[in-house]
GROMACS .gro file of C-alpha atoms in nm:
model
  265
    1UNK     CA    1  10.730  11.088  12.971
    2UNK     CA    2  11.036  10.917  13.115
    3UNK     CA    3  11.321  10.775  12.908
    4UNK     CA    4  11.241  10.426  13.038
    5UNK     CA    5  10.882  10.454  12.915
    6UNK     CA    6  10.989  10.570  12.568
    7UNK     CA    7  11.247  10.292  12.545
    8UNK     CA    8  10.978  10.039  12.641
    9UNK     CA    9  10.750  10.163  12.360
   10UNK     CA   10  11.031  10.146  12.104
   11UNK     CA   11  11.126   9.796  12.221
   12UNK     CA   12  10.765   9.679  12.193
   13UNK     CA   13  10.744   9.816  11.837
   14UNK     CA   14  11.061   9.627  11.745
   15UNK     CA   15  10.933   9.313  11.915
   16UNK     CA   16  10.609   9.332  11.716
   17UNK     CA   17  10.810   9.323  11.394
   18UNK     CA   18  11.003   9.023  11.528
   19UNK     CA   19  10.679   8.841  11.609
   20UNK     CA   20  10.560   8.908  11.253
   21UNK     CA   21  10.847   8.690  11.129
   22UNK     CA   22  10.679   8.395  11.297
   23UNK     CA   23  10.374   8.445  11.075
   24UNK     CA   24  10.591   8.331  10.784
   25UNK     CA   25  10.601   7.983  10.935
   26UNK     CA   26  10.223   7.949  10.969
   27UNK     CA   27  10.156   7.824  10.612
   28UNK     CA   28  10.340   7.504  10.704
   29UNK     CA   29  10.062   7.426  10.951
   30UNK     CA   30   9.836   7.377  10.647
   31UNK     CA   31  10.069   7.292  10.356
   32UNK     CA   32  10.372   7.067  10.324
   33UNK     CA   33  10.553   7.313  10.098
   34UNK     CA   34  10.525   7.648   9.921
   35UNK     CA   35  10.573   7.673   9.546
   36UNK     CA   36  10.878   7.851   9.405
   37UNK     CA   37  10.659   8.101   9.221
   38UNK     CA   38  10.483   8.206   9.542
   39UNK     CA   39  10.815   8.226   9.721
   40UNK     CA   40  10.958   8.456   9.455
   41UNK     CA   41  10.642   8.667   9.476
   42UNK     CA   42  10.687   8.697   9.853
   43UNK     CA   43  11.053   8.803   9.816
   44UNK     CA   44  10.944   9.062   9.559
   45UNK     CA   45  10.676   9.186   9.797
   46UNK     CA   46  10.934   9.224  10.076
   47UNK     CA   47  11.173   9.405   9.840
   48UNK     CA   48  10.909   9.649   9.723
   49UNK     CA   49  10.799   9.724  10.078
   50UNK     CA   50  11.153   9.785  10.202
   51UNK     CA   51  11.250  10.004   9.907
   52UNK     CA   52  10.935  10.212   9.954
   53UNK     CA   53  10.994  10.243  10.327
   54UNK     CA   54  11.357  10.344  10.273
   55UNK     CA   55  11.310  10.595   9.992
   56UNK     CA   56  10.969  10.746  10.067
   57UNK     CA   57  10.994  10.712  10.443
   58UNK     CA   58  11.348  10.740  10.576
   59UNK     CA   59  11.519  10.935  10.296
   60UNK     CA   60  11.227  11.176  10.256
   61UNK     CA   61  11.211  11.237  10.631
   62UNK     CA   62  11.589  11.279  10.644
   63UNK     CA   63  11.581  11.544  10.373
   64UNK     CA   64  11.321  11.734  10.577
   65UNK     CA   65  11.564  11.773  10.867
   66UNK     CA   66  11.905  11.762  10.697
   67UNK     CA   67  12.101  11.806  10.378
   68UNK     CA   68  12.150  11.560  10.089
   69UNK     CA   69  12.518  11.535  10.185
   70UNK     CA   70  12.428  11.424  10.538
   71UNK     CA   71  12.182  11.167  10.403
   72UNK     CA   72  12.434  11.029  10.152
   73UNK     CA   73  12.702  11.010  10.420
   74UNK     CA   74  12.465  10.816  10.642
   75UNK     CA   75  12.368  10.583  10.359
   76UNK     CA   76  12.734  10.512  10.288
   77UNK     CA   77  12.792  10.425  10.653
   78UNK     CA   78  12.488  10.197  10.653
   79UNK     CA   79  12.616  10.009  10.350
   80UNK     CA   80  12.959   9.982  10.510
   81UNK     CA   81  12.810   9.832  10.826
   82UNK     CA   82  12.640   9.555  10.632
   83UNK     CA   83  12.949   9.483  10.419
   84UNK     CA   84  13.184   9.465  10.717
   85UNK     CA   85  12.943   9.259  10.927
   86UNK     CA   86  12.891   9.018  10.639
   87UNK     CA   87  13.265   8.978  10.583
   88UNK     CA   88  13.320   8.907  10.951
   89UNK     CA   89  13.034   8.667  11.001
   90UNK     CA   90  12.931   8.513  10.672
   91UNK     CA   91  13.240   8.295  10.640
   92UNK     CA   92  13.088   8.083  10.914
   93UNK     CA   93  12.894   7.799  10.754
   94UNK     CA   94  12.576   7.741  10.953
   95UNK     CA   95  12.380   7.425  10.882
   96UNK     CA   96  12.006   7.492  10.944
   97UNK     CA   97  11.995   7.165  11.139
   98UNK     CA   98  12.197   7.338  11.412
   99UNK     CA   99  11.891   7.556  11.471
  100UNK     CA  100  11.719   7.255  11.620
  101UNK     CA  101  11.995   7.134  11.851
  102UNK     CA  102  12.247   7.406  11.919
  103UNK     CA  103  12.481   7.460  12.209
  104UNK     CA  104  12.543   7.807  12.349
  105UNK     CA  105  12.836   7.887  12.117
  106UNK     CA  106  12.638   7.790  11.809
  107UNK     CA  107  12.342   8.000  11.921
  108UNK     CA  108  12.568   8.302  11.965
  109UNK     CA  109  12.712   8.250  11.618
  110UNK     CA  110  12.370   8.205  11.461
  111UNK     CA  111  12.240   8.519  11.632
  112UNK     CA  112  12.545   8.709  11.511
  113UNK     CA  113  12.480   8.611  11.151
  114UNK     CA  114  12.111   8.690  11.175
  115UNK     CA  115  12.198   9.030  11.321
  116UNK     CA  116  12.348   9.124  10.984
  117UNK     CA  117  12.002   9.085  10.836
  118UNK     CA  118  11.782   9.208  11.121
  119UNK     CA  119  11.979   9.486  11.288
  120UNK     CA  120  11.938   9.744  11.006
  121UNK     CA  121  11.561   9.705  11.024
  122UNK     CA  122  11.578   9.760  11.399
  123UNK     CA  123  11.783  10.074  11.342
  124UNK     CA  124  11.518  10.198  11.099
  125UNK     CA  125  11.248  10.150  11.362
  126UNK     CA  126  11.449  10.327  11.632
  127UNK     CA  127  11.532  10.625  11.410
  128UNK     CA  128  11.170  10.661  11.300
  129UNK     CA  129  11.064  10.693  11.666
  130UNK     CA  130  11.306  10.983  11.728
  131UNK     CA  131  11.026  11.231  11.804
  132UNK     CA  132  10.824  10.991  12.020
  133UNK     CA  133  10.647  11.185  12.293
  134UNK     CA  134  10.779  11.515  12.157
  135UNK     CA  135  10.565  11.560  11.850
  136UNK     CA  136  10.355  11.335  11.634
  137UNK     CA  137  10.045  11.312  11.421
  138UNK     CA  138   9.894  11.016  11.606
  139UNK     CA  139   9.803  10.963  11.970
  140UNK     CA  140   9.849  10.612  12.108
  141UNK     CA  141   9.764  10.566  12.477
  142UNK     CA  142   9.804  10.942  12.518
  143UNK     CA  143  10.154  10.947  12.365
  144UNK     CA  144  10.240  11.147  12.053
  145UNK     CA  145  10.369  10.900  11.793
  146UNK     CA  146  10.519  11.011  11.459
  147UNK     CA  147  10.340  10.867  11.155
  148UNK     CA  148  10.682  10.767  11.021
  149UNK     CA  149  10.722  10.534  11.319
  150UNK     CA  150  10.386  10.369  11.251
  151UNK     CA  151  10.472  10.345  10.881
  152UNK     CA  152  10.810  10.180  10.945
  153UNK     CA  153  10.669   9.936  11.201
  154UNK     CA  154  10.399   9.824  10.956
  155UNK     CA  155  10.644   9.807  10.664
  156UNK     CA  156  10.903   9.599  10.846
  157UNK     CA  157  10.638   9.371  10.997
  158UNK     CA  158  10.502   9.293  10.649
  159UNK     CA  159  10.856   9.252  10.517
  160UNK     CA  160  10.941   9.003  10.793
  161UNK     CA  161  10.670   8.756  10.693
  162UNK     CA  162  10.843   8.621  10.378
  163UNK     CA  163  11.171   8.617  10.571
  164UNK     CA  164  11.005   8.388  10.823
  165UNK     CA  165  10.888   8.167  10.538
  166UNK     CA  166  11.239   8.152  10.391
  167UNK     CA  167  11.381   8.047  10.729
  168UNK     CA  168  11.111   7.783  10.774
  169UNK     CA  169  11.157   7.609  10.437
  170UNK     CA  170  11.485   7.427  10.519
  171UNK     CA  171  11.365   7.354  10.872
  172UNK     CA  172  11.044   7.202  10.737
  173UNK     CA  173  11.240   6.978  10.500
  174UNK     CA  174  11.438   6.845  10.797
  175UNK     CA  175  11.129   6.756  10.994
  176UNK     CA  176  11.140   7.040  11.247
  177UNK     CA  177  10.803   7.076  11.421
  178UNK     CA  178  10.572   7.360  11.317
  179UNK     CA  179  10.585   7.544  11.648
  180UNK     CA  180  10.965   7.520  11.657
  181UNK     CA  181  10.973   7.676  11.311
  182UNK     CA  182  10.765   7.965  11.442
  183UNK     CA  183  11.006   8.005  11.735
  184UNK     CA  184  11.316   8.006  11.515
  185UNK     CA  185  11.155   8.250  11.273
  186UNK     CA  186  11.088   8.493  11.559
  187UNK     CA  187  11.434   8.427  11.701
  188UNK     CA  188  11.590   8.535  11.371
  189UNK     CA  189  11.444   8.885  11.414
  190UNK     CA  190  11.514   8.937  11.784
  191UNK     CA  191  11.800   9.179  11.702
  192UNK     CA  192  11.535   9.421  11.572
  193UNK     CA  193  11.397   9.541  11.908
  194UNK     CA  194  11.754   9.563  12.039
  195UNK     CA  195  11.867   9.766  11.738
  196UNK     CA  196  11.558   9.984  11.768
  197UNK     CA  197  11.636  10.078  12.129
  198UNK     CA  198  12.003  10.148  12.053
  199UNK     CA  199  11.924  10.364  11.748
  200UNK     CA  200  11.645  10.552  11.929
  201UNK     CA  201  11.874  10.631  12.222
  202UNK     CA  202  12.150  10.746  11.986
  203UNK     CA  203  11.939  10.989  11.780
  204UNK     CA  204  11.751  11.110  12.088
  205UNK     CA  205  12.077  11.206  12.261
  206UNK     CA  206  12.255  11.331  11.948
  207UNK     CA  207  11.973  11.515  11.770
  208UNK     CA  208  12.214  11.683  11.527
  209UNK     CA  209  12.294  11.339  11.385
  210UNK     CA  210  11.929  11.258  11.310
  211UNK     CA  211  11.965  11.313  10.929
  212UNK     CA  212  12.270  11.087  10.934
  213UNK     CA  213  12.065  10.826  11.122
  214UNK     CA  214  11.786  10.832  10.863
  215UNK     CA  215  12.040  10.788  10.585
  216UNK     CA  216  12.220  10.513  10.775
  217UNK     CA  217  11.905  10.304  10.814
  218UNK     CA  218  11.795  10.365  10.454
  219UNK     CA  219  12.136  10.278  10.309
  220UNK     CA  220  12.160   9.953  10.502
  221UNK     CA  221  11.813   9.838  10.401
  222UNK     CA  222  11.842   9.934  10.034
  223UNK     CA  223  12.176   9.753  10.016
  224UNK     CA  224  12.024   9.441  10.172
  225UNK     CA  225  11.740   9.444   9.918
  226UNK     CA  226  11.978   9.479   9.622
  227UNK     CA  227  12.242   9.230   9.737
  228UNK     CA  228  12.033   8.972   9.922
  229UNK     CA  229  11.656   8.987   9.872
  230UNK     CA  230  11.655   9.017   9.493
  231UNK     CA  231  11.935   8.759   9.435
  232UNK     CA  232  11.759   8.523   9.678
  233UNK     CA  233  11.436   8.561   9.481
  234UNK     CA  234  11.611   8.489   9.151
  235UNK     CA  235  11.788   8.186   9.297
  236UNK     CA  236  11.456   8.055   9.428
  237UNK     CA  237  11.300   8.102   9.084
  238UNK     CA  238  11.593   7.948   8.893
  239UNK     CA  239  11.368   7.671   8.756
  240UNK     CA  240  11.084   7.906   8.664
  241UNK     CA  241  11.043   8.070   8.322
  242UNK     CA  242  11.269   8.375   8.311
  243UNK     CA  243  11.416   8.274   8.652
  244UNK     CA  244  11.099   8.406   8.814
  245UNK     CA  245  11.160   8.764   8.706
  246UNK     CA  246  10.790   8.811   8.627
  247UNK     CA  247  10.689   8.702   8.977
  248UNK     CA  248  10.962   8.916   9.132
  249UNK     CA  249  10.853   9.230   8.948
  250UNK     CA  250  10.488   9.159   9.030
  251UNK     CA  251  10.570   9.121   9.399
  252UNK     CA  252  10.778   9.439   9.406
  253UNK     CA  253  10.499   9.631   9.232
  254UNK     CA  254  10.245   9.508   9.487
  255UNK     CA  255  10.480   9.599   9.773
  256UNK     CA  256  10.529   9.953   9.643
  257UNK     CA  257  10.155   9.989   9.579
  258UNK     CA  258  10.079   9.884   9.937
  259UNK     CA  259  10.328  10.115  10.107
  260UNK     CA  260  10.331  10.422   9.881
  261UNK     CA  261   9.995  10.560   9.998
  262UNK     CA  262  10.101  10.520  10.363
  263UNK     CA  263  10.426  10.707  10.292
  264UNK     CA  264  10.241  11.017  10.181
  265UNK     CA  265   9.974  11.032  10.450
   0.00000   0.00000   0.00000
């Protein structure tokens, strides 16, 4: 199997997760708005899925091929990436209305900011495909695919749905058309297939750094959940009883319950 073919498969997997973000905009085809309680539940679901995928998928797989020190070092680097990228980009105030009518410079800036959120998930996909075509427990179109890769693709696809909803809410309030909301939701996750290809190429060439790569992806995603997903959920539920903590915990529990069996297949 040629390198180009493997890169194409990894890119398609990342693109599937990006398309899943567009699903988050579909409820607005049928409803004018989504209640805060359901929104908090969705953020909790995404958080539970990502924590499960990181701990029981990436970290567990990393420990199978490396040492705890290598995993921790990778996790630290993943956290550092998100912190630095956020400091560089998040000072830029982006009005969601610029999503609708944006010139080239604004689009580049928007994509840069969204990369902070999407790129770590792409890295996770790319790292999970490290053994593609070499060894795997599943055969897809005659290609050996690691179960971890399937697990991560499913996990991140499910996680992307509430992100798509969160992106669509302000656009909906400004009168953006439904199909444009779907487009901008998918656009927000386009860094994922790019990150997947870059990470896959890196760990495929530098196999000794594979444990570091698993830790890197896990650290970045866990940090995003703790510093962005959970605070976002609590902010959304600010007017709910207990700031929506009940809905958040329920969503996280459901997310873990969904992904945990897959992690141990």
